[in-house]
Amino acid sequence: MAEKTTYHHGDLRQALIDGAIALITEQDVNSLSLREVARRVGVSHAAPYRHFADKESLLAAVAEEGFIGLTAAMQRGIAQATDHPLAQLEATGVAYVQFAIAHPAHYRVMFGGLPGEPIADPERGQAGWQAFQVLLQRIEAGQAAGVVRSGEAMPLAWVAWSTVHGLAMLLIDKRLPLSHPQEIEDLAKFVTHTLVEGLARSA
Amino acid sequence: MAEKTTYHHGDLRQALIDGAIALITEQDVNSLSLREVARRVGVSHAAPYRHFADKESLLAAVAEEGFIGLTAAMQRGIAQATDHPLAQLEATGVAYVQFAIAHPAHYRVMFGGLPGEPIADPERGQAGWQAFQVLLQRIEAGQAAGVVRSGEAMPLAWVAWSTVHGLAMLLIDKRLPLSHPQEIEDLAKFVTHTLVEGLARSA
DNA sequence: ACCTGAACACCGTTCAAGT
DNA sequence: ACCTGAACACCGTTCAAGT
């Protein structure tokens, strides 16, 4: 065993993913070319096809890693919040938006691309579903504690996801006239707070 | 005067915009090529450069028309709702989402593309600002009637916009496990309703 | 097994040249 | 003024051929 380097990169597949992420953080997503990734990694432009069926498959792998990072970011946010379910829900939303604006190109690959597979669906999109689960579980915890309105949790999670996703996209695309990081963080908190008031059990 | 056809299309600029819209509704946005639009319209691949600086400029014109259509759709939705400010706010949100899912490719051009200019900003993006204004005015009307929480209207409008934009994008990208139009419409109503409860003046 | 180099059918953009 | 045709520098993808 211990089969060292099967070729000069040890793991070309991972090198291509890392190279793609590095390139999209430098430039933007649309101008990313498979040939440029290959060049960067030091391999011929045809080599990636040993590991990915096409450009879209490579981007799907990049998206997968992004969702793993998003999940971790939300969990860190939750860990730093107080125990109150509504506080944890807010922390989840704020962490979501902050992850997106910290990694705009990566976030665009996760969503902006292809039609995409359903995420709020356990069957497909493993990493995406994991991320969505974090949000869903905070809703369910809020319901169990009696501070989030009752009823099916799933549609409530879709409301929450729509709001944070929409804010993230508007901020990333520079659609809102905000620039200072502090303004952006304040808005993320305000939006998430207003959302949570809509989800909260009235009275 | 009455200078008939300055060239064979009378108005190549508009023909290119219409051609681009026709193509994106048939196929998807990313695979749209300027050369194909030119072919479709019956002119050489270099001719578009007489009217648009580059591909991005043509897409910006397409987006502009989209925002005009979105504004009209929201206004129709408001006209059909009752006079109650919260009902009008909900109607605006539902009309927004329905426009997006009825014209997914067009909506993607309006947002998905380029970094984009600020929309919630009167100086730039005329048509986009007009659309945003419809939403903002419903918020202000709700405040005037005392049924929407007081404070600056703009951040409240950003909350609302984030929610409907996020839902629209998730639906267009098929991120939610819904397919039947009725399910989608029900969700649009539910999401908008929950949003409005967050914006409403508590008690 | 894994990678390369040439090839194919496309792009966006520019520019001299035509009417 | 408005449009064309050739040209340039790129793409994504395929495939025979090399080791």
Short mmCIF file of C-alpha atoms (C1' of nucleotides) in Angstrom, two decimals:
data_model
loop_
_atom_site.label_atom_id
_atom_site.label_comp_id
_atom_site.label_asym_id
_atom_site.label_seq_id
_atom_site.Cartn_x
_atom_site.Cartn_y
_atom_site.Cartn_z
CA MET A 1 0.00 0.00 0.00
CA ALA A 2 1.08 3.62 0.59
CA GLU A 3 1.19 4.15 -3.15
CA LYS A 4 3.00 7.48 -2.97
CA THR A 5 2.36 9.66 -6.00
CA THR A 6 0.37 8.06 -8.76
CA TYR A 7 1.32 11.16 -10.75
CA HIS A 8 3.15 14.37 -10.07
CA HIS A 9 0.42 15.95 -8.00
CA GLY A 10 -0.47 13.07 -5.81
CA ASP A 11 -4.04 14.14 -6.18
CA LEU A 12 -4.76 16.05 -9.34
CA ARG A 13 -8.47 16.03 -8.62
CA GLN A 14 -8.02 18.00 -5.40
CA ALA A 15 -5.36 20.20 -6.98
CA LEU A 16 -7.86 21.18 -9.68
CA ILE A 17 -10.53 22.01 -7.12
CA ASP A 18 -8.09 24.10 -5.10
CA GLY A 19 -6.84 25.81 -8.24
CA ALA A 20 -10.38 26.64 -9.30
CA ILE A 21 -11.17 28.12 -5.90
CA ALA A 22 -7.98 30.17 -5.98
CA LEU A 23 -8.83 31.52 -9.43
CA ILE A 24 -12.43 32.45 -8.66
CA THR A 25 -11.35 34.33 -5.56
CA GLU A 26 -8.89 36.33 -7.65
CA GLN A 27 -11.11 36.95 -10.64
CA ASP A 28 -14.79 36.28 -11.07
CA VAL A 29 -16.68 33.12 -11.77
CA ASN A 30 -17.73 33.64 -15.36
CA SER A 31 -14.22 34.23 -16.61
CA LEU A 32 -12.98 31.00 -15.07
CA SER A 33 -11.70 28.65 -17.73
CA LEU A 34 -10.84 25.01 -17.36
CA ARG A 35 -7.75 25.60 -19.45
CA GLU A 36 -6.55 28.29 -17.07
CA VAL A 37 -7.05 26.01 -14.07
CA ALA A 38 -5.04 23.31 -15.83
CA ARG A 39 -2.28 25.80 -16.66
CA ARG A 40 -2.18 26.99 -13.06
CA VAL A 41 -1.89 23.46 -11.76
CA GLY A 42 0.76 22.66 -14.33
CA VAL A 43 -0.91 20.05 -16.44
CA SER A 44 -2.21 19.91 -19.99
CA HIS A 45 -5.63 21.31 -20.81
CA ALA A 46 -6.96 17.81 -21.46
CA ALA A 47 -5.84 16.32 -18.15
CA PRO A 48 -8.81 17.56 -16.10
CA TYR A 49 -11.05 15.34 -18.19
CA ARG A 50 -9.48 12.33 -16.44
CA HIS A 51 -11.15 13.50 -13.24
CA PHE A 52 -14.15 15.56 -14.25
CA ALA A 53 -16.64 14.89 -17.02
CA ASP A 54 -16.74 18.57 -17.88
CA LYS A 55 -16.30 22.07 -16.53
CA GLU A 56 -19.64 21.88 -14.77
CA SER A 57 -18.53 18.84 -12.79
CA LEU A 58 -15.49 20.67 -11.51
CA LEU A 59 -17.66 23.59 -10.45
CA ALA A 60 -20.00 21.18 -8.71
CA ALA A 61 -17.06 19.90 -6.68
CA VAL A 62 -16.12 23.48 -5.84
CA ALA A 63 -19.70 24.13 -4.72
CA GLU A 64 -19.62 21.02 -2.55
CA GLU A 65 -16.61 22.33 -0.66
CA GLY A 66 -18.35 25.66 -0.31
CA PHE A 67 -21.36 24.12 1.36
CA ILE A 68 -19.10 22.32 3.81
CA GLY A 69 -17.53 25.65 4.72
CA LEU A 70 -20.93 27.31 5.04
CA THR A 71 -22.12 24.58 7.39
CA ALA A 72 -19.05 25.03 9.56
CA ALA A 73 -19.50 28.82 9.62
CA MET A 74 -23.10 28.53 10.78
CA GLN A 75 -22.13 26.03 13.46
CA ARG A 76 -19.44 28.37 14.74
CA GLY A 77 -21.99 31.18 14.83
CA ILE A 78 -24.40 29.06 16.83
CA ALA A 79 -21.71 28.00 19.26
CA GLN A 80 -20.91 31.63 20.03
CA ALA A 81 -24.53 32.63 20.64
CA THR A 82 -26.49 32.30 23.84
CA ASP A 83 -28.67 29.29 24.48
CA HIS A 84 -31.92 31.03 23.60
CA PRO A 85 -33.42 29.45 20.45
CA LEU A 86 -34.23 32.79 18.81
CA ALA A 87 -30.71 34.03 19.50
CA GLN A 88 -29.36 30.88 17.89
CA LEU A 89 -31.61 31.34 14.88
CA GLU A 90 -30.37 34.89 14.47
CA ALA A 91 -26.77 33.79 14.83
CA THR A 92 -27.30 31.20 12.12
CA GLY A 93 -28.65 33.80 9.71
CA VAL A 94 -25.92 36.32 10.44
CA ALA A 95 -23.22 33.67 10.01
CA TYR A 96 -24.80 32.61 6.72
CA VAL A 97 -24.70 36.12 5.28
CA GLN A 98 -21.21 36.77 6.60
CA PHE A 99 -19.89 33.60 5.01
CA ALA A 100 -21.38 34.65 1.67
CA ILE A 101 -19.87 38.12 1.69
CA ALA A 102 -16.53 36.76 2.88
CA HIS A 103 -16.43 34.30 -0.03
CA PRO A 104 -18.49 35.96 -2.77
CA ALA A 105 -17.09 34.07 -5.75
CA HIS A 106 -17.37 30.78 -3.97
CA TYR A 107 -20.93 31.55 -2.95
CA ARG A 108 -21.81 32.39 -6.55
CA VAL A 109 -20.52 29.03 -7.70
CA MET A 110 -22.68 27.37 -5.05
CA PHE A 111 -25.79 29.06 -6.38
CA GLY A 112 -25.33 31.30 -9.36
CA GLY A 113 -24.40 28.53 -11.75
CA LEU A 114 -26.41 25.81 -13.29
CA PRO A 115 -30.07 25.10 -12.64
CA GLY A 116 -28.75 23.12 -9.69
CA GLU A 117 -30.20 20.27 -7.80
CA PRO A 118 -32.74 20.65 -5.04
CA ILE A 119 -30.98 21.30 -1.77
CA ALA A 120 -33.88 21.18 0.62
CA ASP A 121 -34.16 17.52 -0.22
CA PRO A 122 -32.18 14.82 1.58
CA GLU A 123 -31.82 12.58 -1.47
CA ARG A 124 -29.64 14.85 -3.56
CA GLY A 125 -26.91 17.35 -2.91
CA GLN A 126 -25.38 15.95 0.26
CA ALA A 127 -23.33 18.96 1.31
CA GLY A 128 -26.07 21.41 0.41
CA TRP A 129 -28.62 19.45 2.36
CA GLN A 130 -26.31 19.40 5.39
CA ALA A 131 -26.10 23.18 5.31
CA PHE A 132 -29.85 23.52 5.00
CA GLN A 133 -30.28 21.10 7.89
CA VAL A 134 -28.48 23.46 10.24
CA LEU A 135 -31.11 26.09 9.57
CA LEU A 136 -33.98 23.62 9.74
CA GLN A 137 -32.83 22.26 13.08
CA ARG A 138 -32.70 25.73 14.61
CA ILE A 139 -36.31 26.25 13.51
CA GLU A 140 -37.34 22.94 15.01
CA ALA A 141 -35.52 23.71 18.24
CA GLY A 142 -37.37 27.02 18.40
CA GLN A 143 -40.67 25.24 17.92
CA ALA A 144 -39.84 22.68 20.60
CA ALA A 145 -39.11 25.54 22.99
CA GLY A 146 -42.39 27.17 22.04
CA VAL A 147 -40.82 30.40 20.75
CA VAL A 148 -41.23 29.74 17.03
CA ARG A 149 -44.69 29.44 15.54
CA SER A 150 -45.94 25.91 15.19
CA GLY A 151 -46.77 24.10 11.99
CA GLU A 152 -44.57 22.40 9.45
CA ALA A 153 -40.95 23.37 10.00
CA MET A 154 -39.91 22.96 6.38
CA PRO A 155 -41.81 25.93 4.91
CA LEU A 156 -40.60 28.09 7.77
CA ALA A 157 -37.05 27.06 6.96
CA TRP A 158 -37.66 28.05 3.33
CA VAL A 159 -38.74 31.50 4.46
CA ALA A 160 -35.56 31.86 6.47
CA TRP A 161 -33.39 30.53 3.69
CA SER A 162 -35.01 32.83 1.12
CA THR A 163 -34.26 35.84 3.28
CA VAL A 164 -30.62 35.14 4.02
CA HIS A 165 -29.94 33.91 0.49
CA GLY A 166 -31.61 36.98 -1.01
CA LEU A 167 -29.68 39.35 1.22
CA ALA A 168 -26.44 37.53 0.48
CA MET A 169 -26.98 37.76 -3.26
CA LEU A 170 -27.97 41.43 -3.18
CA LEU A 171 -24.88 42.25 -1.13
CA ILE A 172 -22.53 40.17 -3.27
CA ASP A 173 -23.88 41.69 -6.47
CA LYS A 174 -23.53 45.14 -4.91
CA ARG A 175 -27.18 45.88 -5.37
CA LEU A 176 -27.49 47.73 -2.08
CA PRO A 177 -25.79 51.08 -1.54
CA LEU A 178 -23.63 49.85 1.31
CA SER A 179 -19.90 49.51 1.38
CA HIS A 180 -18.47 49.65 4.88
CA PRO A 181 -18.22 46.22 6.52
CA GLN A 182 -19.84 47.61 9.64
CA GLU A 183 -22.90 48.79 7.70
CA ILE A 184 -23.15 45.38 6.08
CA GLU A 185 -22.92 43.54 9.38
CA ASP A 186 -25.51 45.82 10.93
CA LEU A 187 -27.86 45.19 8.02
CA ALA A 188 -27.33 41.43 8.23
CA LYS A 189 -28.31 41.61 11.88
CA PHE A 190 -31.31 43.83 11.23
CA VAL A 191 -32.61 41.66 8.39
CA THR A 192 -32.16 38.47 10.37
CA HIS A 193 -33.81 40.02 13.39
CA THR A 194 -36.84 41.16 11.39
CA LEU A 195 -37.07 37.71 9.83
CA VAL A 196 -37.02 36.05 13.21
CA GLU A 197 -39.83 38.30 14.42
CA GLY A 198 -41.92 37.01 11.53
CA LEU A 199 -41.12 33.46 12.48
CA ALA A 200 -41.61 33.97 16.20
CA ARG A 201 -44.76 32.88 17.88
CA SER A 202 -46.87 36.01 18.11
CA ALA A 203 -47.40 37.19 21.66
CA MET B 1 -37.64 63.61 -42.87
CA ALA B 2 -39.41 60.26 -42.24
CA GLU B 3 -36.18 58.51 -43.04
CA LYS B 4 -37.73 55.10 -43.57
CA THR B 5 -35.23 52.33 -42.97
CA THR B 6 -31.78 53.54 -42.21
CA TYR B 7 -30.90 49.85 -42.60
CA HIS B 8 -32.85 46.71 -43.17
CA HIS B 9 -34.17 46.41 -39.65
CA GLY B 10 -35.31 49.90 -39.06
CA ASP B 11 -34.05 49.50 -35.54
CA LEU B 12 -31.27 46.99 -35.20
CA ARG B 13 -30.70 47.96 -31.60
CA GLN B 14 -34.19 46.91 -30.57
CA ALA B 15 -34.06 43.86 -32.83
CA LEU B 16 -30.93 42.70 -31.02
CA ILE B 17 -32.55 43.16 -27.62
CA ASP B 18 -35.66 41.26 -28.72
CA GLY B 19 -33.52 38.55 -30.26
CA ALA B 20 -31.52 38.18 -27.08
CA ILE B 21 -34.68 37.88 -25.00
CA ALA B 22 -36.08 35.28 -27.40
CA LEU B 23 -32.89 33.26 -27.20
CA ILE B 24 -32.57 33.31 -23.42
CA THR B 25 -36.17 32.17 -23.02
CA GLU B 26 -35.47 29.22 -25.32
CA GLN B 27 -32.09 28.28 -23.93
CA ASP B 28 -30.34 29.52 -20.86
CA VAL B 29 -28.43 32.67 -20.16
CA ASN B 30 -24.89 31.41 -20.01
CA SER B 31 -25.00 29.81 -23.45
CA LEU B 32 -26.17 33.02 -25.06
CA SER B 33 -23.70 34.26 -27.62
CA LEU B 34 -23.60 37.61 -29.31
CA ARG B 35 -22.84 35.86 -32.58
CA GLU B 36 -25.96 33.76 -32.31
CA VAL B 37 -28.10 36.81 -31.64
CA ALA B 38 -26.62 38.47 -34.72
CA ARG B 39 -27.28 35.35 -36.81
CA ARG B 40 -30.85 35.21 -35.59
CA VAL B 41 -31.44 38.81 -36.46
CA GLY B 42 -29.81 38.33 -39.83
CA VAL B 43 -26.79 40.55 -39.57
CA SER B 44 -23.05 39.98 -39.40
CA HIS B 45 -21.44 39.11 -36.09
CA ALA B 46 -19.72 42.47 -36.01
CA ALA B 47 -22.84 44.56 -36.54
CA PRO B 48 -23.97 44.54 -32.89
CA TYR B 49 -20.87 46.53 -32.03
CA ARG B 50 -22.41 49.50 -33.81
CA HIS B 51 -25.03 49.60 -31.06
CA PHE B 52 -23.50 47.98 -28.01
CA ALA B 53 -20.00 48.35 -26.68
CA ASP B 54 -19.89 44.67 -25.79
CA LYS B 55 -21.98 41.67 -24.86
CA GLU B 56 -22.44 43.00 -21.36
CA SER B 57 -24.04 46.19 -22.67
CA LEU B 58 -26.59 44.21 -24.64
CA LEU B 59 -27.43 42.18 -21.54
CA ALA B 60 -27.76 45.39 -19.55
CA ALA B 61 -30.37 46.57 -22.06
CA VAL B 62 -32.17 43.24 -21.71
CA ALA B 63 -32.12 43.65 -17.93
CA GLU B 64 -33.53 47.17 -18.25
CA GLU B 65 -36.56 45.86 -20.14
CA GLY B 66 -36.96 43.17 -17.52
CA PHE B 67 -37.17 45.70 -14.71
CA ILE B 68 -39.83 47.61 -16.62
CA GLY B 69 -41.85 44.41 -16.89
CA LEU B 70 -41.33 43.62 -13.20
CA THR B 71 -42.54 47.07 -12.21
CA ALA B 72 -45.67 46.63 -14.31
CA ALA B 73 -46.32 43.17 -12.84
CA MET B 74 -46.14 44.49 -9.28
CA GLN B 75 -48.42 47.39 -10.12
CA ARG B 76 -50.99 45.00 -11.60
CA GLY B 77 -50.77 42.88 -8.45
CA ILE B 78 -51.37 45.91 -6.26
CA ALA B 79 -54.31 47.05 -8.36
CA GLN B 80 -56.00 43.69 -7.87
CA ALA B 81 -55.53 43.63 -4.10
CA THR B 82 -57.75 45.22 -1.49
CA ASP B 83 -57.00 48.65 -0.13
CA HIS B 84 -55.45 47.40 3.10
CA PRO B 85 -51.76 48.34 3.16
CA LEU B 86 -50.63 44.93 4.38
CA ALA B 87 -52.68 43.20 1.67
CA GLN B 88 -51.04 45.48 -0.89
CA LEU B 89 -47.62 44.68 0.47
CA GLU B 90 -48.34 40.97 0.20
CA ALA B 91 -49.67 41.37 -3.33
CA THR B 92 -46.48 43.18 -4.31
CA GLY B 93 -44.35 40.34 -3.00
CA VAL B 94 -46.42 37.62 -4.63
CA ALA B 95 -46.41 39.46 -7.97
CA TYR B 96 -42.65 39.86 -7.72
CA VAL B 97 -42.05 36.15 -7.23
CA GLN B 98 -44.56 35.20 -9.91
CA PHE B 99 -42.91 37.48 -12.43
CA ALA B 100 -39.56 35.87 -11.70
CA ILE B 101 -40.77 32.30 -12.13
CA ALA B 102 -42.71 33.24 -15.26
CA HIS B 103 -39.56 34.73 -16.83
CA PRO B 104 -36.68 32.85 -15.23
CA ALA B 105 -34.04 33.51 -17.87
CA HIS B 106 -34.92 37.17 -18.02
CA TYR B 107 -34.81 37.43 -14.24
CA ARG B 108 -31.38 35.81 -14.20
CA VAL B 109 -30.08 38.40 -16.64
CA MET B 110 -31.47 41.12 -14.36
CA PHE B 111 -29.52 39.79 -11.40
CA GLY B 112 -27.38 36.77 -12.03
CA GLY B 113 -24.96 38.52 -14.33
CA LEU B 114 -22.34 41.05 -13.68
CA PRO B 115 -21.56 42.60 -10.31
CA GLY B 116 -24.32 45.02 -11.25
CA GLU B 117 -25.02 48.50 -10.18
CA PRO B 118 -26.77 49.43 -6.97
CA ILE B 119 -30.51 49.35 -7.51
CA ALA B 120 -31.69 50.71 -4.21
CA ASP B 121 -30.11 53.96 -5.22
CA PRO B 122 -31.87 56.63 -7.27
CA GLU B 123 -28.75 57.79 -9.09
CA ARG B 124 -28.01 54.64 -11.05
CA GLY B 125 -30.03 51.95 -12.73
CA GLN B 126 -33.18 53.87 -13.59
CA ALA B 127 -35.44 50.91 -14.35
CA GLY B 128 -34.17 48.89 -11.40
CA TRP B 129 -34.72 51.80 -9.07
CA GLN B 130 -38.28 52.23 -10.35
CA ALA B 131 -39.03 48.60 -9.51
CA PHE B 132 -37.53 48.96 -6.07
CA GLN B 133 -39.57 52.10 -5.55
CA VAL B 134 -42.83 50.17 -5.89
CA LEU B 135 -41.83 48.05 -2.93
CA LEU B 136 -40.52 50.99 -0.92
CA GLN B 137 -43.73 52.95 -1.42
CA ARG B 138 -45.88 50.08 -0.14
CA ILE B 139 -43.74 50.02 3.00
CA GLU B 140 -44.12 53.76 3.45
CA ALA B 141 -47.87 53.55 2.89
CA GLY B 142 -48.03 50.84 5.55
CA GLN B 143 -46.12 53.05 7.95
CA ALA B 144 -48.38 56.01 7.22
CA ALA B 145 -51.38 53.83 8.01
CA GLY B 146 -49.72 52.69 11.23
CA VAL B 147 -49.71 49.00 10.30
CA VAL B 148 -46.03 48.67 9.46
CA ARG B 149 -43.43 49.20 12.15
CA SER B 150 -41.98 52.69 12.23
CA GLY B 151 -38.40 53.70 11.63
CA GLU B 152 -36.47 54.15 8.43
CA ALA B 153 -38.39 52.68 5.50
CA MET B 154 -35.32 51.84 3.43
CA PRO B 155 -33.90 49.04 5.61
CA LEU B 156 -37.38 47.55 5.88
CA ALA B 157 -37.62 47.58 2.09
CA TRP B 158 -34.27 45.78 1.93
CA VAL B 159 -35.62 43.07 4.19
CA ALA B 160 -38.64 42.63 1.92
CA TRP B 161 -36.55 42.68 -1.22
CA SER B 162 -34.09 40.15 0.20
CA THR B 163 -36.92 37.76 0.95
CA VAL B 164 -38.71 37.89 -2.40
CA HIS B 165 -35.43 37.94 -4.33
CA GLY B 166 -34.11 34.98 -2.38
CA LEU B 167 -37.28 32.97 -2.87
CA ALA B 168 -37.33 33.83 -6.57
CA MET B 169 -33.75 32.70 -7.03
CA LEU B 170 -34.21 29.47 -5.10
CA LEU B 171 -37.30 28.64 -7.14
CA ILE B 172 -35.72 29.54 -10.48
CA ASP B 173 -32.63 27.50 -9.69
CA LYS B 174 -34.87 24.60 -8.64
CA ARG B 175 -33.36 24.52 -5.19
CA LEU B 176 -36.64 23.75 -3.47
CA PRO B 177 -38.39 20.39 -3.96
CA LEU B 178 -41.51 21.92 -5.50
CA SER B 179 -42.75 21.52 -9.02
CA HIS B 180 -46.48 22.07 -9.32
CA PRO B 181 -47.38 25.71 -10.05
CA GLN B 182 -50.00 25.59 -7.32
CA GLU B 183 -47.42 24.55 -4.71
CA ILE B 184 -45.17 27.35 -5.87
CA GLU B 185 -47.89 29.95 -5.69
CA ASP B 186 -48.90 28.74 -2.23
CA LEU B 187 -45.32 29.01 -1.05
CA ALA B 188 -44.94 32.49 -2.52
CA LYS B 189 -48.00 33.54 -0.54
CA PHE B 190 -46.82 31.87 2.63
CA VAL B 191 -43.35 33.37 2.45
CA THR B 192 -44.69 36.83 1.70
CA HIS B 193 -47.22 36.53 4.50
CA THR B 194 -44.58 35.51 7.02
CA LEU B 195 -42.39 38.35 5.85
CA VAL B 196 -45.19 40.85 6.29
CA GLU B 197 -45.79 39.62 9.83
CA GLY B 198 -42.18 40.43 10.57
CA LEU B 199 -42.61 43.90 9.14
CA ALA B 200 -45.96 44.55 10.76
CA ARG B 201 -46.24 46.67 13.83
CA SER B 202 -46.34 44.23 16.71
CA ALA B 203 -49.63 44.22 18.60
"C1'" DA C 1 -3.65 4.07 -15.82
"C1'" DC C 2 -2.66 8.63 -16.66
"C1'" DC C 3 -1.30 12.35 -19.45
"C1'" DT C 4 -0.17 14.99 -23.97
"C1'" DG C 5 -0.67 17.46 -28.55
"C1'" DA C 6 -3.20 18.31 -32.33
"C1'" DA C 7 -7.63 19.16 -33.95
"C1'" DC C 8 -12.63 20.82 -34.21
"C1'" DA C 9 -16.13 23.93 -33.68
"C1'" DC C 10 -17.11 27.47 -31.38
"C1'" DC C 11 -16.51 32.31 -28.79
"C1'" DG C 12 -15.82 37.98 -28.09
"C1'" DT C 13 -13.65 41.68 -30.06
"C1'" DT C 14 -11.10 44.56 -33.48
"C1'" DC C 15 -10.31 46.71 -37.79
"C1'" DA C 16 -9.54 47.67 -42.52
"C1'" DA C 17 -12.48 47.91 -46.23
"C1'" DG C 18 -16.73 48.39 -48.73
"C1'" DT C 19 -21.38 51.10 -49.96
"C1'" DA D 1 -23.31 56.32 -41.18
"C1'" DC D 2 -23.76 51.60 -41.14
"C1'" DC D 3 -22.35 47.10 -42.14
"C1'" DT D 4 -19.07 43.16 -43.72
"C1'" DG D 5 -15.16 39.65 -43.81
"C1'" DA D 6 -11.01 38.35 -42.27
"C1'" DA D 7 -8.21 37.98 -38.41
"C1'" DC D 8 -6.62 37.33 -33.41
"C1'" DA D 9 -6.59 35.22 -29.22
"C1'" DC D 10 -9.07 32.69 -26.73
"C1'" DC D 11 -12.62 28.75 -25.25
"C1'" DG D 12 -14.62 23.48 -24.12
"C1'" DT D 13 -14.25 19.03 -25.64
"C1'" DT D 14 -12.51 14.91 -28.14
"C1'" DC D 15 -9.24 11.53 -29.45
"C1'" DA D 16 -5.32 9.15 -31.23
"C1'" DA D 17 -0.96 8.51 -29.45
"C1'" DG D 18 2.64 8.23 -26.11
"C1'" DT D 19 4.77 6.24 -21.44
#
